mmCIF file of C-alpha atoms in Angstrom:
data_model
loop_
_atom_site.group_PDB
_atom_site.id
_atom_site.type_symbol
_atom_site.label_atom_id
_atom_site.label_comp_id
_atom_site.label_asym_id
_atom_site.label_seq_id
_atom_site.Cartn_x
_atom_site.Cartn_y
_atom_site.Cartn_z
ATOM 1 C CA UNK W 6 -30.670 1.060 21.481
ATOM 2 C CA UNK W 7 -27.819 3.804 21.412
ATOM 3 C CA UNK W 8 -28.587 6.885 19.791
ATOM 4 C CA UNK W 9 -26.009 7.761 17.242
ATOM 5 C CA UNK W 10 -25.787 11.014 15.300
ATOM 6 C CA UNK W 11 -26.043 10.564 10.951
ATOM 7 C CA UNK W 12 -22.683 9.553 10.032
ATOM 8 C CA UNK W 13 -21.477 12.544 7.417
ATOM 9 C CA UNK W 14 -21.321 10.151 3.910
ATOM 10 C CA UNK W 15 -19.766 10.336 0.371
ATOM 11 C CA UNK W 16 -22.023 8.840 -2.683
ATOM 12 C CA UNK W 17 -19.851 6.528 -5.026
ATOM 13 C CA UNK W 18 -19.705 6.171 -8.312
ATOM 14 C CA UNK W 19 -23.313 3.879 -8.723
ATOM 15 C CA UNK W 20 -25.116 6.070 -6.159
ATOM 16 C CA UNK W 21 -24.612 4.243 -3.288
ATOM 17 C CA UNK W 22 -23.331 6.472 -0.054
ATOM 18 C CA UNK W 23 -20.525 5.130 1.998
ATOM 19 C CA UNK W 24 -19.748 6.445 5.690
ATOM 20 C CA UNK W 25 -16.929 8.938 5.162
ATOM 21 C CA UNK W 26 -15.050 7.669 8.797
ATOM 22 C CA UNK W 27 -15.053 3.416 9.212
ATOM 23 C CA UNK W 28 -13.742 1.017 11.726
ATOM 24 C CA UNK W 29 -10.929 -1.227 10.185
ATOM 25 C CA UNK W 30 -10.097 -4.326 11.729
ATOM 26 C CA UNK W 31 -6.389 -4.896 9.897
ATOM 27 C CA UNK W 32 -4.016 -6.906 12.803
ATOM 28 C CA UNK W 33 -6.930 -7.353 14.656
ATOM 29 C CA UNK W 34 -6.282 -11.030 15.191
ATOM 30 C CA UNK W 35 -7.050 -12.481 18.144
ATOM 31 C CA UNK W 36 -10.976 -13.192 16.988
ATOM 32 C CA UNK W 37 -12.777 -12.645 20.771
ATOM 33 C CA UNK W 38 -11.178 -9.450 21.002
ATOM 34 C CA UNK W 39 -12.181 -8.585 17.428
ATOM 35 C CA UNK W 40 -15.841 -9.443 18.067
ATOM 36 C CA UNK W 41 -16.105 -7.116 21.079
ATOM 37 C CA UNK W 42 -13.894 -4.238 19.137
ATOM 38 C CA UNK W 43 -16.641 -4.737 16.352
ATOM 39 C CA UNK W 44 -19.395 -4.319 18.624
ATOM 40 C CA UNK W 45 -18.170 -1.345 20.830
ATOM 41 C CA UNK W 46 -17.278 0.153 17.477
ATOM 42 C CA UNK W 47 -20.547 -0.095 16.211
ATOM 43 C CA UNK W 48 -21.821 0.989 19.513
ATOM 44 C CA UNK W 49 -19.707 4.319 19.548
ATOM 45 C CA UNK W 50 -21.899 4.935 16.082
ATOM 46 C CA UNK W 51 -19.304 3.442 13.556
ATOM 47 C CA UNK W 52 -21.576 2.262 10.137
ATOM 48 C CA UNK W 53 -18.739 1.178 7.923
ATOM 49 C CA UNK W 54 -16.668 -2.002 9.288
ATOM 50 C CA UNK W 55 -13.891 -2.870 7.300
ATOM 51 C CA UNK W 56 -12.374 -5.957 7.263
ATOM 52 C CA UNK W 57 -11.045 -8.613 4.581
ATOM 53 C CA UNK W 58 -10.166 -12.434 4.317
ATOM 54 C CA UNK W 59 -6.538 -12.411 4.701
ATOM 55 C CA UNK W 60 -7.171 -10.769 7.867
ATOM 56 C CA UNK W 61 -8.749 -13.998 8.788
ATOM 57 C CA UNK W 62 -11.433 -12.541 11.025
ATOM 58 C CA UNK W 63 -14.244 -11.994 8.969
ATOM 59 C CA UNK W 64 -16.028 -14.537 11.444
ATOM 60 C CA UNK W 65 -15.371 -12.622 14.783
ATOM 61 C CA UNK W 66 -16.784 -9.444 12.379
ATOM 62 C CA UNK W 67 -19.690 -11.621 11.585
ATOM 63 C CA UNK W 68 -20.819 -12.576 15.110
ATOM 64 C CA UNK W 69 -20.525 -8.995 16.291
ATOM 65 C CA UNK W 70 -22.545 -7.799 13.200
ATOM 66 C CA UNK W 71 -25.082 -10.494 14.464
ATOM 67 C CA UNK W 72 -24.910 -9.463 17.867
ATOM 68 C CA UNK W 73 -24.890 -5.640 17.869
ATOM 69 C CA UNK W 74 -28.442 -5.202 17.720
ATOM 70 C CA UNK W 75 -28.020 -2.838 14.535
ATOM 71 C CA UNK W 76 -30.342 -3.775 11.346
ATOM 72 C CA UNK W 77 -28.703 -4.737 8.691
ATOM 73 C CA UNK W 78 -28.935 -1.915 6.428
ATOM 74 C CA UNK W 79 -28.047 0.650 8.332
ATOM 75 C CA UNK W 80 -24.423 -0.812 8.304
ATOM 76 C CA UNK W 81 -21.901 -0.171 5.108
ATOM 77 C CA UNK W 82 -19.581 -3.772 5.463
ATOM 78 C CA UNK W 83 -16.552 -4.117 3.041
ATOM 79 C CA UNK W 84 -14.514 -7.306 2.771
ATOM 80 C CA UNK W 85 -11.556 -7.942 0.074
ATOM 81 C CA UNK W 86 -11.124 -10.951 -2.142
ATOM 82 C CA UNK W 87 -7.262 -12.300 -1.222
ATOM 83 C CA UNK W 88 -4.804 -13.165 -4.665
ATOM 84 C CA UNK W 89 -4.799 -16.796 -4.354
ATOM 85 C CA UNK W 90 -8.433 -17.019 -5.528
ATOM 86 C CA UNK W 91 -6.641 -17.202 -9.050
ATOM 87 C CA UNK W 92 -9.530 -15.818 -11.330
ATOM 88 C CA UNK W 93 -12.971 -15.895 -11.780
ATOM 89 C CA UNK W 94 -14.447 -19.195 -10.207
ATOM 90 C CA UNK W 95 -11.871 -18.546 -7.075
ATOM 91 C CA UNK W 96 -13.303 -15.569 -6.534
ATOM 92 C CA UNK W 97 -16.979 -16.386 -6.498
ATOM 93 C CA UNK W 98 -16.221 -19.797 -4.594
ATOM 94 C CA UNK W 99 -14.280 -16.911 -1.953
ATOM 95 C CA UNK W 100 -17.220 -14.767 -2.179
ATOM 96 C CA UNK W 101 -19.595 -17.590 -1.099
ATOM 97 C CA UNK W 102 -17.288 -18.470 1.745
ATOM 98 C CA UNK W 103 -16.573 -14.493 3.062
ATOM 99 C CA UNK W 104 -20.749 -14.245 2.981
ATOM 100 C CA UNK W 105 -20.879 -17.086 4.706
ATOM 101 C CA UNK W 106 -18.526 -15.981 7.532
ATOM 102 C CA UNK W 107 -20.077 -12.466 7.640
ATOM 103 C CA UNK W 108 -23.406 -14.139 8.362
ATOM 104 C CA UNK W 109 -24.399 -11.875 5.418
ATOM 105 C CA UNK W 110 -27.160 -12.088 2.581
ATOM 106 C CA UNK W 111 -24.904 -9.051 0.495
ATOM 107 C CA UNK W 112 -22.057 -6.983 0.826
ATOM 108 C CA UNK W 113 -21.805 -3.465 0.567
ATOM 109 C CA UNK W 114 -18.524 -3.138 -1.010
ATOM 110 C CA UNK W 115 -16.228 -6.017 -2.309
ATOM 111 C CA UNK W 116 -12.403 -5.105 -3.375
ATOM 112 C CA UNK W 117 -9.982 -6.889 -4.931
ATOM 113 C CA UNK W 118 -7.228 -6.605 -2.478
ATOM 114 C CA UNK W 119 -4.086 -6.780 -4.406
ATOM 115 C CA UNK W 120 -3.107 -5.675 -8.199
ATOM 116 C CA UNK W 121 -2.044 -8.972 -8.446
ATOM 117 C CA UNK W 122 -2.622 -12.426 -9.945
ATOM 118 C CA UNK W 123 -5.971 -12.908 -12.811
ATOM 119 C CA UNK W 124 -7.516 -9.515 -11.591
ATOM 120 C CA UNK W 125 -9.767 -9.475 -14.856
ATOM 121 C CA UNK W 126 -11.050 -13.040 -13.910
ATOM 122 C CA UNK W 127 -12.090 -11.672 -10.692
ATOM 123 C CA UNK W 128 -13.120 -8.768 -11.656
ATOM 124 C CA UNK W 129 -15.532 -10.297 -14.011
ATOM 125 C CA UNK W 130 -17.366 -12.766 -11.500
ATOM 126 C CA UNK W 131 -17.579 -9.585 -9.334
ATOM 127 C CA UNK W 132 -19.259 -7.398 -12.138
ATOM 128 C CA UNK W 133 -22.060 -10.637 -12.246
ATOM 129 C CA UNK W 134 -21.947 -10.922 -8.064
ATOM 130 C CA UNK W 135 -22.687 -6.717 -8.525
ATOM 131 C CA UNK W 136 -25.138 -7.458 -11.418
ATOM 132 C CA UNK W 137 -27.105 -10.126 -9.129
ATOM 133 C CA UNK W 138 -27.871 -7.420 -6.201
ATOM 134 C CA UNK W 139 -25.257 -9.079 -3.912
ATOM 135 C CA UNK W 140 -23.197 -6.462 -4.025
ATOM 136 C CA UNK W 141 -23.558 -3.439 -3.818
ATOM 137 C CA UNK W 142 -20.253 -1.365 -5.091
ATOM 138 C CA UNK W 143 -17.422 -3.473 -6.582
ATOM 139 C CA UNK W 144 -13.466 -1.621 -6.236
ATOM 140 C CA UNK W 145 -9.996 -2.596 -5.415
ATOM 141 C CA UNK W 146 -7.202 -1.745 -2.922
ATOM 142 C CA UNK W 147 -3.777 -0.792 -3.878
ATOM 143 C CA UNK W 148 -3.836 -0.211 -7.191
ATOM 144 C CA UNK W 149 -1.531 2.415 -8.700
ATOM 145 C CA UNK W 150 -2.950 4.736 -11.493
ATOM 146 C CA UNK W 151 -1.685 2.879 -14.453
ATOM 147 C CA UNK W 152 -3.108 -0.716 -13.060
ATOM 148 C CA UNK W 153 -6.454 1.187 -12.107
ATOM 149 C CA UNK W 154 -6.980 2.746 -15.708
ATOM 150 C CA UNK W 155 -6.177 -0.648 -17.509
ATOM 151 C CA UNK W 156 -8.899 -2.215 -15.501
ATOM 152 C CA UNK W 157 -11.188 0.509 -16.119
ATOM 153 C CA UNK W 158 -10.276 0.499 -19.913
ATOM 154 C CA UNK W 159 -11.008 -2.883 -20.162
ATOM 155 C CA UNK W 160 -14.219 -3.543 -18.413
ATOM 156 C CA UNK W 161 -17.862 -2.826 -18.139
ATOM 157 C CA UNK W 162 -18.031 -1.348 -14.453
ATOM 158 C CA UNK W 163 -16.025 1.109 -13.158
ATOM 159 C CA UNK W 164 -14.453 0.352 -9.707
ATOM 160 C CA UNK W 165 -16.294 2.448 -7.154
ATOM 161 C CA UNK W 166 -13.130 2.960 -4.433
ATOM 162 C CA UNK W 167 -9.673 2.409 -4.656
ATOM 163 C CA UNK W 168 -8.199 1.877 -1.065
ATOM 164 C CA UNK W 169 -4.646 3.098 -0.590
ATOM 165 C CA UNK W 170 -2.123 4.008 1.653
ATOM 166 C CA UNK W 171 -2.940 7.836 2.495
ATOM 167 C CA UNK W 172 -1.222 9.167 5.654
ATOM 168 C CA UNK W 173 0.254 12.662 6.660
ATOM 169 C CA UNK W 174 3.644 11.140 4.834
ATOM 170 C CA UNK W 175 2.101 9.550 1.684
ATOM 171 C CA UNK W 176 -0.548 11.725 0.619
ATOM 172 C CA UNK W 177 -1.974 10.683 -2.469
ATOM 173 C CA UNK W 178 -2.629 14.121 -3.790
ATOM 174 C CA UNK W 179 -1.932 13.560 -7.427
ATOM 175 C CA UNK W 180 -3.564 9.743 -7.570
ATOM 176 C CA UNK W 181 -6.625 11.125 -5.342
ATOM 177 C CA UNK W 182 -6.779 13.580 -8.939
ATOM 178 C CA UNK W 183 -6.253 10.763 -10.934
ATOM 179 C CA UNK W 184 -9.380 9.225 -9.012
ATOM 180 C CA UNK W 185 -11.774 11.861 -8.912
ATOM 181 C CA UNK W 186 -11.537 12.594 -12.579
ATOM 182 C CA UNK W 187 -12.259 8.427 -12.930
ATOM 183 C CA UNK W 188 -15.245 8.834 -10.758
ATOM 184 C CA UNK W 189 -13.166 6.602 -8.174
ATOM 185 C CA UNK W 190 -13.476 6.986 -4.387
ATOM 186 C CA UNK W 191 -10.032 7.006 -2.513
ATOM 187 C CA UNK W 192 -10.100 5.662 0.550
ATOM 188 C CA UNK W 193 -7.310 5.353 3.135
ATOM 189 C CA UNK W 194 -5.851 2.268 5.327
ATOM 190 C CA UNK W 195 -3.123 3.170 7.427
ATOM 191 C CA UNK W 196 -4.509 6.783 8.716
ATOM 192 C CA UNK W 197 -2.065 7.416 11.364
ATOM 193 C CA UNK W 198 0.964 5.213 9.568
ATOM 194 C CA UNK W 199 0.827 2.963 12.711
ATOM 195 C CA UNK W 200 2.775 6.007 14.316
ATOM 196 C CA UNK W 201 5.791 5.753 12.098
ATOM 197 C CA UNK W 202 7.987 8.779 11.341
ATOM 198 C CA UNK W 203 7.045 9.739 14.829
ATOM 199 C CA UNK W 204 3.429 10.491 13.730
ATOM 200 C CA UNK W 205 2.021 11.209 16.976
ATOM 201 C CA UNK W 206 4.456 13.742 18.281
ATOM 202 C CA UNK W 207 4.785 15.859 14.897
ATOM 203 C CA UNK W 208 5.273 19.319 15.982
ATOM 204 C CA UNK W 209 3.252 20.523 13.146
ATOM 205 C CA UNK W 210 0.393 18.620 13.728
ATOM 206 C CA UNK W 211 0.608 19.230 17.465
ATOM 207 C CA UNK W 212 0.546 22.536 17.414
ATOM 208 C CA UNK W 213 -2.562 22.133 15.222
ATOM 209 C CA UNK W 214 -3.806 19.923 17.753
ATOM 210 C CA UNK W 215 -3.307 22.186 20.584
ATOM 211 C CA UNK W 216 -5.266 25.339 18.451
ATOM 212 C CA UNK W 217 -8.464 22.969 18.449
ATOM 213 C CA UNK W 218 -7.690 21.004 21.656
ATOM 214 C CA UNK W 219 -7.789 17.995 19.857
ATOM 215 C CA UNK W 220 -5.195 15.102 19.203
ATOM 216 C CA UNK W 221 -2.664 14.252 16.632
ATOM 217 C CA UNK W 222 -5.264 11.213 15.717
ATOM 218 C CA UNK W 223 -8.144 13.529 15.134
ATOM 219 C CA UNK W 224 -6.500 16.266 13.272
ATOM 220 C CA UNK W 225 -4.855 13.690 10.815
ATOM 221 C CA UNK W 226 -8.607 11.483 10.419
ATOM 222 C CA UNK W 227 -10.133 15.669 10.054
ATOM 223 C CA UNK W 228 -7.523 16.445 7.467
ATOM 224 C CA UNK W 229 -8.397 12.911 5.729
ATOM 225 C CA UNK W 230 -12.338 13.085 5.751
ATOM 226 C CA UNK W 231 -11.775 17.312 4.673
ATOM 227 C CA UNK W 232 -10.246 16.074 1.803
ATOM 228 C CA UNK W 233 -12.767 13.598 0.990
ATOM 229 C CA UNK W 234 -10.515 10.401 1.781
ATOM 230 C CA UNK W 235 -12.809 7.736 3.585
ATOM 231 C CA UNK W 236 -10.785 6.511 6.383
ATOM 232 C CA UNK W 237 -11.149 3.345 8.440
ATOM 233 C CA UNK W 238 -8.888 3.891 11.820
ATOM 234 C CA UNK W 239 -8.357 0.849 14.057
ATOM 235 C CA UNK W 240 -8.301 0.759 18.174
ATOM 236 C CA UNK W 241 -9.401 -1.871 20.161
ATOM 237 C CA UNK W 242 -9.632 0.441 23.034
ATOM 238 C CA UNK W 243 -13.652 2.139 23.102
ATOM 239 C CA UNK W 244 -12.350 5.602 24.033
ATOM 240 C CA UNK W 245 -10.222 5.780 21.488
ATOM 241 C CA UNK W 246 -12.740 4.745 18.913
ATOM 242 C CA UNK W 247 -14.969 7.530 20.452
ATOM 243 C CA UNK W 248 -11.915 9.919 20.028
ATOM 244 C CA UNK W 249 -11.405 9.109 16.376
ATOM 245 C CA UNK W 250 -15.121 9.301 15.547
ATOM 246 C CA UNK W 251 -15.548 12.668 17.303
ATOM 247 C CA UNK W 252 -12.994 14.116 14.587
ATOM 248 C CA UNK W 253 -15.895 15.283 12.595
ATOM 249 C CA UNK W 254 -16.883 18.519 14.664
ATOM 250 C CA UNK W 255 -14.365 20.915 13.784
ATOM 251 C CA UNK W 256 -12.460 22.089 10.802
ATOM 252 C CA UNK W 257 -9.128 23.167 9.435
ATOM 253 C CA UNK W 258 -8.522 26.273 7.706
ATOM 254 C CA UNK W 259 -7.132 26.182 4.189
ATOM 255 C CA UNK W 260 -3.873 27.289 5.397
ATOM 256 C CA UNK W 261 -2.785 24.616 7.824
ATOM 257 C CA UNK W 262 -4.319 21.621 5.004
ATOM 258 C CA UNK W 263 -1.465 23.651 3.093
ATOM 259 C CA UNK W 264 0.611 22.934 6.223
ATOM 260 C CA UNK W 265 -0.179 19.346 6.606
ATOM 261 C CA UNK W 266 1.027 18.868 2.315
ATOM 262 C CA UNK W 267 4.328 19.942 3.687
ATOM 263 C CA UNK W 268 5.018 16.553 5.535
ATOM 264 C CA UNK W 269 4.155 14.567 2.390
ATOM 265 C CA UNK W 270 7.225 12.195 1.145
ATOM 266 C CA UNK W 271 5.157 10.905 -1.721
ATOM 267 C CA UNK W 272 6.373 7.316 -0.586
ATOM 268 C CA UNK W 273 5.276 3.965 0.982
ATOM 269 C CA UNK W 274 6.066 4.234 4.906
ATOM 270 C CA UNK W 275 5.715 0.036 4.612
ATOM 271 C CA UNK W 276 6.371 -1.055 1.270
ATOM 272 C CA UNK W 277 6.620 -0.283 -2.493
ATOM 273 C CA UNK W 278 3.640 -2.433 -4.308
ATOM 274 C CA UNK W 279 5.937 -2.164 -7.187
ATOM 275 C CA UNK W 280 8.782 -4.187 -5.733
ATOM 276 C CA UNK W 281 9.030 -7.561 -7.126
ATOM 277 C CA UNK W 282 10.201 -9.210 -4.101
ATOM 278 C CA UNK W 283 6.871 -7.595 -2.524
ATOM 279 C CA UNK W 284 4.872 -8.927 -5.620
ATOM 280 C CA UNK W 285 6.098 -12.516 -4.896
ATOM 281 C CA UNK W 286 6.100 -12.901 -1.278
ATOM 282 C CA UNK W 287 2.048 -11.239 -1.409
ATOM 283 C CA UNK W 288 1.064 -13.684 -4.123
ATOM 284 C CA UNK W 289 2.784 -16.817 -2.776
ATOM 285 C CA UNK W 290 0.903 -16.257 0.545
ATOM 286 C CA UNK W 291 -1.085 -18.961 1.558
ATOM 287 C CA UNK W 292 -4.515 -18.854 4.001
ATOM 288 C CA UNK W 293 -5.731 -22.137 5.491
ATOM 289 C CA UNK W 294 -9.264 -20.740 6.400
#
């Protein structure tokens, strides 16, 4: 068994504590290589594995989680519910088939994956899957303050994370606000932008780098977990998961997190969620799994 130092954690909403740094499995899609990225992950001491059923390996996530050797509840698993499970019987007929693919008896932490399509339907059979102990936190990803206050406003449970785009470019400062006075936990997909805007040779953040002989990858995942932003980086190569998880050890100063706000655009580096073209091309999208 590999000996793994406590992962640093943040408590949500219902008292259950999430690892603050994850491994995400977005684009990870050829499923051997996913299983073996899941298992070095969790073998480099990564808790939280993030994954979701339009990336359609929940099953290579599943054997690895099976196969690491790591009990069951010392592991924080989140999976999303896709748009075309159209409402409340969709979504707990989805439910039954991610658990099933995750080898799983419970998930730590369902999300709705898109504001779109009968979110209060699903929503509702996930307040009853939360309600029967086989979930533990209920939330959604990508949904913009307004959508994220009506669904609060009109339901019983109170999402427990919102997972957003938060990079160097797209910060998130004002919504991350929005979410901590909702007792909401932001958490971040797309850490490092997948390197657009020339992430990874920023002379800012290099020269940041440089101060605490770290990389570009670590300072931004450091400036993410400082703020209190969960963040779920992807590699498929072990160092580099090592690298990313050994971004806890050191810490900025106040005035270079004032730095970092400077590179903010307060956009989408991949897509506005608002965009009706984007609306209809995510909820036409089809899975055959």
């Amino acid at each position: 068994m590999i000996k793994v130092e406590p992962m640093q954690t943040v408590k949500l909403n219902n008292g259950v504590e999430m690892p603050i740094l994850g491994f995400g499995v977005f684009q990870v899609t050829d499923l051997a290589e996913c299983e073996r990225s899941v298992i070095d992950a969790i073998e480099t001491g990564y808790r939280l594995i993030d994954t979701a059923q339009s990336y359609m390996n929940e099953e290579a996530v599943g054997k690895a989680i099976k196969n690491s050797g790591i009990a069951r509840e010392e592991l924080f698993i989140t999976t999303k519910l896709w748009i075309q499970a159209k409402g409340y019987e969709g979504a707990k007929k989805a439910f039954e088939k991610s658990l099933r693919k995750l080898q799983l008896d419970y998930l730590d932490l369902y999300l709705i994956h898109q504001p779109f399509g009968d979110v209060y339907g699903e929503w509702r059979a996930m307040e009853e899957l939360y309600k029967e102990g086989k979930i533990r936190a209920i939330g959604v990803s990508n949904f913009q303050p307004d959508r994220l206050m009506d669904l609060i406003v009109n339901n019983e449970i109170v999402p427990a994370v919102n997972q957003v785009e938060t990079h160097p470019f797209n910060q998130q400062n004002e919504a991350q606000q929005f979410m901590i006075e909702n007792k909401v936990q932001i958490e971040s997909w797309g850490p490092f932008a997948e390197g657009k805007n020339n992430l990874f040779h920023n002379e800012l953040l290099q020269s940041i780098a440089n101060k605490y002989n770290k990389s570009i990858a670590q300072v931004v995942l450091r400036w993410l977990t400082q703020r209190g932003v969960v963040a779920i980086p992807k590699s498929v190569r072990k160092e580099r998961m090592a690298e990313n998880l050994n971004s806890l050890d050191f810490e900025l100063s106040a005035e270079e997190m004032e730095k970092i706000k400077t590179l903010d655009t307060k956009a989408s580096s991949f897509f506005d969620h608002r965009d009706p073209k984007m609306a209809k091309w995510l909820g036409e999208r089809k899975m055959n799994d």
